[in-house]
PDB file of C-alpha atoms and ligand atoms in Angstrom:
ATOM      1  CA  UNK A   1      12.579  -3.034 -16.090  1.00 76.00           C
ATOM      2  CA  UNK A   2      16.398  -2.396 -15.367  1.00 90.00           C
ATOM      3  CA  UNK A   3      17.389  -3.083 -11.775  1.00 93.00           C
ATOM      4  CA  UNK A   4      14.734  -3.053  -8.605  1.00 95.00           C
ATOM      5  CA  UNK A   5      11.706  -2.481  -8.937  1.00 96.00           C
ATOM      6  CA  UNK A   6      10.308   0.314  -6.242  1.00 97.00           C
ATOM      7  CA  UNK A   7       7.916  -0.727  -3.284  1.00 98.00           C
ATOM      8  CA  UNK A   8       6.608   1.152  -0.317  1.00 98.00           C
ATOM      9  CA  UNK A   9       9.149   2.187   2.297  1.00 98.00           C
ATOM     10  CA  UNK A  10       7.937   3.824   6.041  1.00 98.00           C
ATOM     11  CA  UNK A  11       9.982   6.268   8.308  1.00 98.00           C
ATOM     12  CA  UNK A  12       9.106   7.797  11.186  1.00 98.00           C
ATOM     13  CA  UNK A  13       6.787  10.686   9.816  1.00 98.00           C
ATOM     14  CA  UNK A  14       6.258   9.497   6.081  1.00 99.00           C
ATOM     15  CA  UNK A  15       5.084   6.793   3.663  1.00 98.00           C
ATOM     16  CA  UNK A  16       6.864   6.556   0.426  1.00 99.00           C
ATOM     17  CA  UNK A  17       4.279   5.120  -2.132  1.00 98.00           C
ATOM     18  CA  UNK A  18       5.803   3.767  -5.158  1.00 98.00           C
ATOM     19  CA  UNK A  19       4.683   6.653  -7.420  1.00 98.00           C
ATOM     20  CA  UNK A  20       1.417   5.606 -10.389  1.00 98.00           C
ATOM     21  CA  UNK A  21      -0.788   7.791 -12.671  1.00 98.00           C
ATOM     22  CA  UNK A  22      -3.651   7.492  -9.682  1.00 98.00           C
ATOM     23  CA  UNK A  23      -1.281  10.179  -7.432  1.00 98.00           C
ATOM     24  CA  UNK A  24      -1.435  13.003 -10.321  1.00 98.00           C
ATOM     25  CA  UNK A  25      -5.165  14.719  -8.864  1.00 98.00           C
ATOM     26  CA  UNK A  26      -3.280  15.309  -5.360  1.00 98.00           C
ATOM     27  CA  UNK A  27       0.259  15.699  -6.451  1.00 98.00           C
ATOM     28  CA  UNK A  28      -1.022  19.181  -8.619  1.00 98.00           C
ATOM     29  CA  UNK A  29      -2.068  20.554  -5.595  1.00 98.00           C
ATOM     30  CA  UNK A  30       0.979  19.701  -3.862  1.00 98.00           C
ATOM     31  CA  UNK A  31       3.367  20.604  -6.728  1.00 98.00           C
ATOM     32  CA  UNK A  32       1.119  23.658  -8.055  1.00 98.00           C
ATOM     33  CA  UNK A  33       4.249  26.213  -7.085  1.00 98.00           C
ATOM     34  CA  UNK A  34       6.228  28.189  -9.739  1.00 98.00           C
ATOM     35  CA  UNK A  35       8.912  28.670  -6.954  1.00 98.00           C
ATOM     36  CA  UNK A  36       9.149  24.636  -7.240  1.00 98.00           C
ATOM     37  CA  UNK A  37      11.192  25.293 -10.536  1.00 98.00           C
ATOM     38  CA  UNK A  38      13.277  27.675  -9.904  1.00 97.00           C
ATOM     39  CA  UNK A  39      16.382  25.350 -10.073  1.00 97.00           C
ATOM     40  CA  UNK A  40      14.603  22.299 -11.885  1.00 96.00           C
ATOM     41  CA  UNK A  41      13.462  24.025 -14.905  1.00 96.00           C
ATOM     42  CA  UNK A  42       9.925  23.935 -16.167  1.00 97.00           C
ATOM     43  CA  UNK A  43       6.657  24.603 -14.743  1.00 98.00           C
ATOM     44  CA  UNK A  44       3.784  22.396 -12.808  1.00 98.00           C
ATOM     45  CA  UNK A  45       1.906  20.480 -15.039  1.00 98.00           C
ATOM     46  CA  UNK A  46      -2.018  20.624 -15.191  1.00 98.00           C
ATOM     47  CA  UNK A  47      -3.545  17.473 -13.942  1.00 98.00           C
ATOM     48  CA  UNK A  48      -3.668  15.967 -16.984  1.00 98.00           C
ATOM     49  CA  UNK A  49       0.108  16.241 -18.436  1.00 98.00           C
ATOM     50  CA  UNK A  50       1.186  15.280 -15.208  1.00 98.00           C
ATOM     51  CA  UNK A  51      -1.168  11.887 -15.170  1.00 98.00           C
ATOM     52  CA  UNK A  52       0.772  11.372 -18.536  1.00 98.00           C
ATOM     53  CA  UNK A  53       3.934  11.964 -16.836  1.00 98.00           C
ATOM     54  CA  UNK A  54       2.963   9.608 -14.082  1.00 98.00           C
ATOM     55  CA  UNK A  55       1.912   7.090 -16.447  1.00 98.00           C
ATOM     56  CA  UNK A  56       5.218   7.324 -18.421  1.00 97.00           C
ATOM     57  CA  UNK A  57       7.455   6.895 -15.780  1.00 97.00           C
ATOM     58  CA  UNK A  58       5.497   3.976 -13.691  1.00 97.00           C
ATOM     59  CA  UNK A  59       5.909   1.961 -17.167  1.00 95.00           C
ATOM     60  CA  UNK A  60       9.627   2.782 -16.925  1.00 94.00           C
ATOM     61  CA  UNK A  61      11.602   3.454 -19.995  1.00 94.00           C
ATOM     62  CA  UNK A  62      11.628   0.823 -23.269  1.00 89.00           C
ATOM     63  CA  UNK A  63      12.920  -2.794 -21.810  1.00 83.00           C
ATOM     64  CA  UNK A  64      16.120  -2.074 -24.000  1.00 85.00           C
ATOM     65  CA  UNK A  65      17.637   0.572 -22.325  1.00 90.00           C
ATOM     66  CA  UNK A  66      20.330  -0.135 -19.428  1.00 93.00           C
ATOM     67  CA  UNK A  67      18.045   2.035 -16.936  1.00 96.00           C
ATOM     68  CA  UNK A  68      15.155   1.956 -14.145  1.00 96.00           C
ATOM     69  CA  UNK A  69      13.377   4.570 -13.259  1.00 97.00           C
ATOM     70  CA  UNK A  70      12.310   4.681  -9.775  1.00 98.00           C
ATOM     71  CA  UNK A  71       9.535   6.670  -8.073  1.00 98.00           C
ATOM     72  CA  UNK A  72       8.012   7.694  -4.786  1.00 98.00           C
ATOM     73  CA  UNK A  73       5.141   9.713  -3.141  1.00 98.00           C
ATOM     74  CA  UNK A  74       5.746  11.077   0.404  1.00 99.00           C
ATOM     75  CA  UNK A  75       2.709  10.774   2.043  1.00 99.00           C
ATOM     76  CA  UNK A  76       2.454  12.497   5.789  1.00 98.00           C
ATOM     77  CA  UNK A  77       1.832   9.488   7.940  1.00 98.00           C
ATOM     78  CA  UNK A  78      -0.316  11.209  10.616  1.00 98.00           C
ATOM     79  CA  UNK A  79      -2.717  12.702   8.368  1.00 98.00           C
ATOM     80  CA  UNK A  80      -2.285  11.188   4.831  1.00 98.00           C
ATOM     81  CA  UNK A  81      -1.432  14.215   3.096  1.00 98.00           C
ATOM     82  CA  UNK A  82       0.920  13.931   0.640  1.00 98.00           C
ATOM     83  CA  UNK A  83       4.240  16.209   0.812  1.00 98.00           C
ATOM     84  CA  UNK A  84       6.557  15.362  -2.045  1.00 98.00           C
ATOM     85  CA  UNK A  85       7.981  12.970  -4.358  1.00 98.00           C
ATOM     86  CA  UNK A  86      11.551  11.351  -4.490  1.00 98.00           C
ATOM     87  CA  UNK A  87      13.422   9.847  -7.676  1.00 98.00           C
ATOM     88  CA  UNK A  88      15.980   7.856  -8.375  1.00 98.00           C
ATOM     89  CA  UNK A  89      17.217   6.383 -11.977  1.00 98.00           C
ATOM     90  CA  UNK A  90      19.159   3.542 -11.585  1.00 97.00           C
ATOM     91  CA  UNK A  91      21.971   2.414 -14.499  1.00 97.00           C
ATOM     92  CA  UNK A  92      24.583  -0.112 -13.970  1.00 96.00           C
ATOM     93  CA  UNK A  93      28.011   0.860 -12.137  1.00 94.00           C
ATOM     94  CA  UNK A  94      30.989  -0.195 -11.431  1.00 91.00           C
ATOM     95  CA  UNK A  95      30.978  -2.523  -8.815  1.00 93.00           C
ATOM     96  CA  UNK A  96      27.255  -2.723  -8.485  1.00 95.00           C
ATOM     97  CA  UNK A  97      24.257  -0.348  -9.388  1.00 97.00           C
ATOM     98  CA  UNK A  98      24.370   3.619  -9.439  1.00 98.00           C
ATOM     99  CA  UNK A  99      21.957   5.743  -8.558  1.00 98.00           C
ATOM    100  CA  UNK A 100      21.089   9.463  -9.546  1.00 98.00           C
ATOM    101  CA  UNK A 101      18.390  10.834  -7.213  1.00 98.00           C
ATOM    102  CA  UNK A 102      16.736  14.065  -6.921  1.00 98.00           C
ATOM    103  CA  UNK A 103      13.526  15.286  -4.890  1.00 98.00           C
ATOM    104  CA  UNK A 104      10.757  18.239  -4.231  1.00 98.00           C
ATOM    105  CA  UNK A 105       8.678  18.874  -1.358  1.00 98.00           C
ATOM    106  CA  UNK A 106       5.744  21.253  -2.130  1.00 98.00           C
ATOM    107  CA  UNK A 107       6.349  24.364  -0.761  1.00 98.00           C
ATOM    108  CA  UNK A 108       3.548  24.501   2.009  1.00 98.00           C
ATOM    109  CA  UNK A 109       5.809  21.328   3.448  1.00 98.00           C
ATOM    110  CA  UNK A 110       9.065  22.852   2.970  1.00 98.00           C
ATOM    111  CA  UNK A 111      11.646  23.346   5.724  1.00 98.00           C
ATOM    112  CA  UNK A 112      10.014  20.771   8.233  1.00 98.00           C
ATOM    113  CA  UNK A 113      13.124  17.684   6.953  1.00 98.00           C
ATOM    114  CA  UNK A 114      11.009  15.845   5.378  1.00 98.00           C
ATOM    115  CA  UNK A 115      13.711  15.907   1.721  1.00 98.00           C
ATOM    116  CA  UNK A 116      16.152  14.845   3.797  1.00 98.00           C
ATOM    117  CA  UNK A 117      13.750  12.038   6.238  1.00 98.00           C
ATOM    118  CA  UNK A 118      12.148  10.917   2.460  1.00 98.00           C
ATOM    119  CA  UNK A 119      15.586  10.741   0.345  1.00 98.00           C
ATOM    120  CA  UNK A 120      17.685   9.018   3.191  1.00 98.00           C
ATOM    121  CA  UNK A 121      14.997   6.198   3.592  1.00 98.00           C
ATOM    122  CA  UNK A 122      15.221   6.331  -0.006  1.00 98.00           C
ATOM    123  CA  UNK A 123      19.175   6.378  -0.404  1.00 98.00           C
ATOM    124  CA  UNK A 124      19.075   3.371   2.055  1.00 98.00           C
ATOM    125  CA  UNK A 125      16.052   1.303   0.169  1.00 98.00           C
ATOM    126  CA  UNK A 126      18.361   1.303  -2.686  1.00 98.00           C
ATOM    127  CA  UNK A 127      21.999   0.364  -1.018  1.00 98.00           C
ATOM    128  CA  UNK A 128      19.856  -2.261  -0.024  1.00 98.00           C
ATOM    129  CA  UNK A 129      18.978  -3.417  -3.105  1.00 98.00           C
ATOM    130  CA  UNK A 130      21.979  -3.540  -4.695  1.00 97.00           C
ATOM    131  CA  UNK A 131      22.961   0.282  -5.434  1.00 98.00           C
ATOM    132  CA  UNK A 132      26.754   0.818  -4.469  1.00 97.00           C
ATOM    133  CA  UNK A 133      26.916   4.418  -5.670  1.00 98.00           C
ATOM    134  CA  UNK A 134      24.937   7.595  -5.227  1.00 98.00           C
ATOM    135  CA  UNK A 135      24.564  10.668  -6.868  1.00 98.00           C
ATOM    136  CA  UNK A 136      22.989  13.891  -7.730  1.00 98.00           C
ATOM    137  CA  UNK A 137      22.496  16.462  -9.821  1.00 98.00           C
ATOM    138  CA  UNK A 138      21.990  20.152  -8.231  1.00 98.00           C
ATOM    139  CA  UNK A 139      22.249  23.973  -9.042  1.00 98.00           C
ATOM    140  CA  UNK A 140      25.147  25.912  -7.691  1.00 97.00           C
ATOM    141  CA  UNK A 141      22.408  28.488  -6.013  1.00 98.00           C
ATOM    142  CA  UNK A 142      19.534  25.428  -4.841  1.00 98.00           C
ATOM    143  CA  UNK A 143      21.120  25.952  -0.923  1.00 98.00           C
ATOM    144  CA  UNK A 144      17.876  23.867   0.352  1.00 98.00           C
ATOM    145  CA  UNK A 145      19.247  20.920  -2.254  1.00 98.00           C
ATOM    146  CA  UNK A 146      22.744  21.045  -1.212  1.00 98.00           C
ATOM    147  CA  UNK A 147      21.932  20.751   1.986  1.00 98.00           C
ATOM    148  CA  UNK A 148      19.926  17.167   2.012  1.00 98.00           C
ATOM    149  CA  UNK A 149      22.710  16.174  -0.059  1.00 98.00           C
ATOM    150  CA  UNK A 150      25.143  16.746   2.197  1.00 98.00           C
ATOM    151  CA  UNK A 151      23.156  15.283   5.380  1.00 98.00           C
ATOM    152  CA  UNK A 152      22.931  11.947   2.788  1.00 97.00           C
ATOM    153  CA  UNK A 153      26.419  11.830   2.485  1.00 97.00           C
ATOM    154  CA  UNK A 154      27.000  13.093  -0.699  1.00 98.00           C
ATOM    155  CA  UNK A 155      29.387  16.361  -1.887  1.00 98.00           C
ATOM    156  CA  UNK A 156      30.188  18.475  -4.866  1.00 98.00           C
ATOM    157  CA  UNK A 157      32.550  17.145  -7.685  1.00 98.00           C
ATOM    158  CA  UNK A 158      33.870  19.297  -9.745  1.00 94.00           C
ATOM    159  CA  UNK A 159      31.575  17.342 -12.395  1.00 97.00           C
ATOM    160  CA  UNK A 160      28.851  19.704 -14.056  1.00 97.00           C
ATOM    161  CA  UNK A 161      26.125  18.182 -15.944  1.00 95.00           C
ATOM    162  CA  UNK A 162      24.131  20.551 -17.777  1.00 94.00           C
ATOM    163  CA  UNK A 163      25.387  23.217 -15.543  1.00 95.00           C
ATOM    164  CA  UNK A 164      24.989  21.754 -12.181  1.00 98.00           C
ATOM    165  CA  UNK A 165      26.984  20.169 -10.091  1.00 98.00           C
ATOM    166  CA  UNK A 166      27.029  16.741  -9.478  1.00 98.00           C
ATOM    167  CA  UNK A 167      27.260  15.609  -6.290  1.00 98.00           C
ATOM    168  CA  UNK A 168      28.443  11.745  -4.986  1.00 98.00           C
ATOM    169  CA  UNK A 169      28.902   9.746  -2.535  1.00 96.00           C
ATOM    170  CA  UNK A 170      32.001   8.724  -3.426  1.00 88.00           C
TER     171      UNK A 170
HETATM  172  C1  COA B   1      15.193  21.037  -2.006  1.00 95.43           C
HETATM  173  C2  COA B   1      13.905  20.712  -1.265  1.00 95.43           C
HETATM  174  C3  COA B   1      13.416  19.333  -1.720  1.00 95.43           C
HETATM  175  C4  COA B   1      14.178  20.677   0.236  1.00 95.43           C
HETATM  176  O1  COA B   1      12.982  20.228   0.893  1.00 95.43           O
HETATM  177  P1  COA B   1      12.806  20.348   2.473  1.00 95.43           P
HETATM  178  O2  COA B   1      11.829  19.315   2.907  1.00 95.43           O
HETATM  179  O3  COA B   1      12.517  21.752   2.840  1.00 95.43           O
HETATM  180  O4  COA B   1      14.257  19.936   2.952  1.00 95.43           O
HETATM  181  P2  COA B   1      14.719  19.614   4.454  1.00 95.43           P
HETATM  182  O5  COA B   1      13.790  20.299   5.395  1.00 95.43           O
HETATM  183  O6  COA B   1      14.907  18.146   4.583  1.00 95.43           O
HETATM  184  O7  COA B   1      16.179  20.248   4.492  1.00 95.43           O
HETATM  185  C5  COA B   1      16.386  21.501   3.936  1.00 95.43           C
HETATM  186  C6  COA B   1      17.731  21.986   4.386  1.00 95.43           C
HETATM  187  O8  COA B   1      18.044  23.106   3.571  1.00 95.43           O
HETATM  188  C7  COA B   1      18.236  24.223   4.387  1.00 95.43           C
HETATM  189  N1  COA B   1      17.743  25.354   3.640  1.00 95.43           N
HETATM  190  C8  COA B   1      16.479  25.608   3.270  1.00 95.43           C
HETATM  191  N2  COA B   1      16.420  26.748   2.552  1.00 95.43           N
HETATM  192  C9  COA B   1      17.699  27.195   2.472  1.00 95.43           C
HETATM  193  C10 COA B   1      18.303  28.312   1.877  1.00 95.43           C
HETATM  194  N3  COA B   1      17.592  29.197   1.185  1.00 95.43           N
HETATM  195  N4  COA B   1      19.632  28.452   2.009  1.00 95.43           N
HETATM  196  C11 COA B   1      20.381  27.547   2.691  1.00 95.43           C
HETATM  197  N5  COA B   1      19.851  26.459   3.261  1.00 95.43           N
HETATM  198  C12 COA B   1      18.532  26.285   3.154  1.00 95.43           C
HETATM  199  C13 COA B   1      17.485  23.939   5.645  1.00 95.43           C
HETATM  200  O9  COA B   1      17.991  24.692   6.707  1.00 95.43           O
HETATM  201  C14 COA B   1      17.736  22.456   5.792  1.00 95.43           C
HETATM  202  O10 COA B   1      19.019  22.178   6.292  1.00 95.43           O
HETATM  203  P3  COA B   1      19.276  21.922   7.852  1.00 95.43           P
HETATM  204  O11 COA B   1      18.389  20.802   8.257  1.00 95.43           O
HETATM  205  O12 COA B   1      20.719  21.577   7.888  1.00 95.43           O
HETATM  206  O13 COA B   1      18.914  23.178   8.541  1.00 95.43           O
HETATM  207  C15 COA B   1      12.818  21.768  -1.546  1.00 95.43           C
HETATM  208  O14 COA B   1      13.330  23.037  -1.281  1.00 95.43           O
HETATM  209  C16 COA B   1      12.291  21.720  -2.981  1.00 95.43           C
HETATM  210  O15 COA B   1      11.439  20.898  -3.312  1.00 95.43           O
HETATM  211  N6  COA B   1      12.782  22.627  -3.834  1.00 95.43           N
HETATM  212  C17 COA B   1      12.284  22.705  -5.207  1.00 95.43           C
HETATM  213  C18 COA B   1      12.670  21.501  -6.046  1.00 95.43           C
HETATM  214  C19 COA B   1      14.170  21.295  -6.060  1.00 95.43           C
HETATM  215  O16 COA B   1      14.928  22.234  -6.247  1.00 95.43           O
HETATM  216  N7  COA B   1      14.574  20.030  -5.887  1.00 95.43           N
HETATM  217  C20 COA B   1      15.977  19.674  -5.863  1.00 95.43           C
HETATM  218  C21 COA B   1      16.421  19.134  -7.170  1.00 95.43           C
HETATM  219  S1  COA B   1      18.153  18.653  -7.067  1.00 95.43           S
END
């Protein structure tokens, strides 16, 4: 595996949980939502494509390749349930690591901060470990997106990567 490996970070209302094919039963429920893809692409997976998925990235991709793929589950501290999932692939940069990150928060969780609490504690788990630049990938109309971006620090280049914008932190 390329870079750091991913290991269970705490804020003040959530648990990230380094993401593994044993979160797919819950994480349908959570991620069951057409609306989910309306900027992503795609559609939620039944239970067991997205154990595959789960399973694929845990393993990371092929030892080869210049790249780590990191994972979370946001669990809701005070009552376990989990909210979301955060991303991150790591590839080498210039002066140190980069980072692409992206997230979703199921829509019944939606609108309470919890992208922005889950990807900052993120954002800073990986500047701590060795990550010197940030940046993501997000429609031109995904206002939600945009706007945990921006509270991370990040804004719009005129970069497009398979027509959305990137965004960076510097
Ligand atoms: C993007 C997403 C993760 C945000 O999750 P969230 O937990 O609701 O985010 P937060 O509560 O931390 O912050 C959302 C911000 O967007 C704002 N927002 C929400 N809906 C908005 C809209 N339609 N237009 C403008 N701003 C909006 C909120 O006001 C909030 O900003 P504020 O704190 O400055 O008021 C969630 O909408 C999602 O999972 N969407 C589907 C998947 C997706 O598109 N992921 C992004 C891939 S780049």
């Amino acid at each position: 595996m390329f870079g750091p490996i991913a290991a269970p970070v705490q804020t003040q209302r959530l648990l990230l949980e380094p993401l593994g094919a044993h979160h797919a039963e819950e994480m349908t429920q959570v991620l069951d939502d057409l609306r989910l893809h309306d900027f992503i692409g795609g559609a939620p997976l039944p239970l067991g494509e997205l154990r595959a998925r789960y399973q694929r990235l845990a393993a990371g991709p092929a030892p080869f390749h210049q790249e780590g793929w990191l994972n979370w589950i946001a669990r809701r501290r005070r009552d376990a349930q989990a909210v979301g999932t955060v991303q991150a692939t790591v590839t080498p940069g210039v002066d140190g690591l980069s980072a692409s990150v992206a997230w979703v928060i199921g829509t019944h969780y939606q609108g309470f901060g919890f992208a922005t609490e889950a990807a900052a504690a993120v954002t800073g788990w990986l500047r701590g470990h060795g990550v010197t630049a940030l940046s993501a990938s997000i429609h031109p109309a995904n206002a939600a997106s945009a706007a945990v971006a921006r509270k991370l620090g990040l804004r719009p280049t005129g970069d497009l990567a398979d027509g959305e914008i990137v965004w960076r932190d510097r």
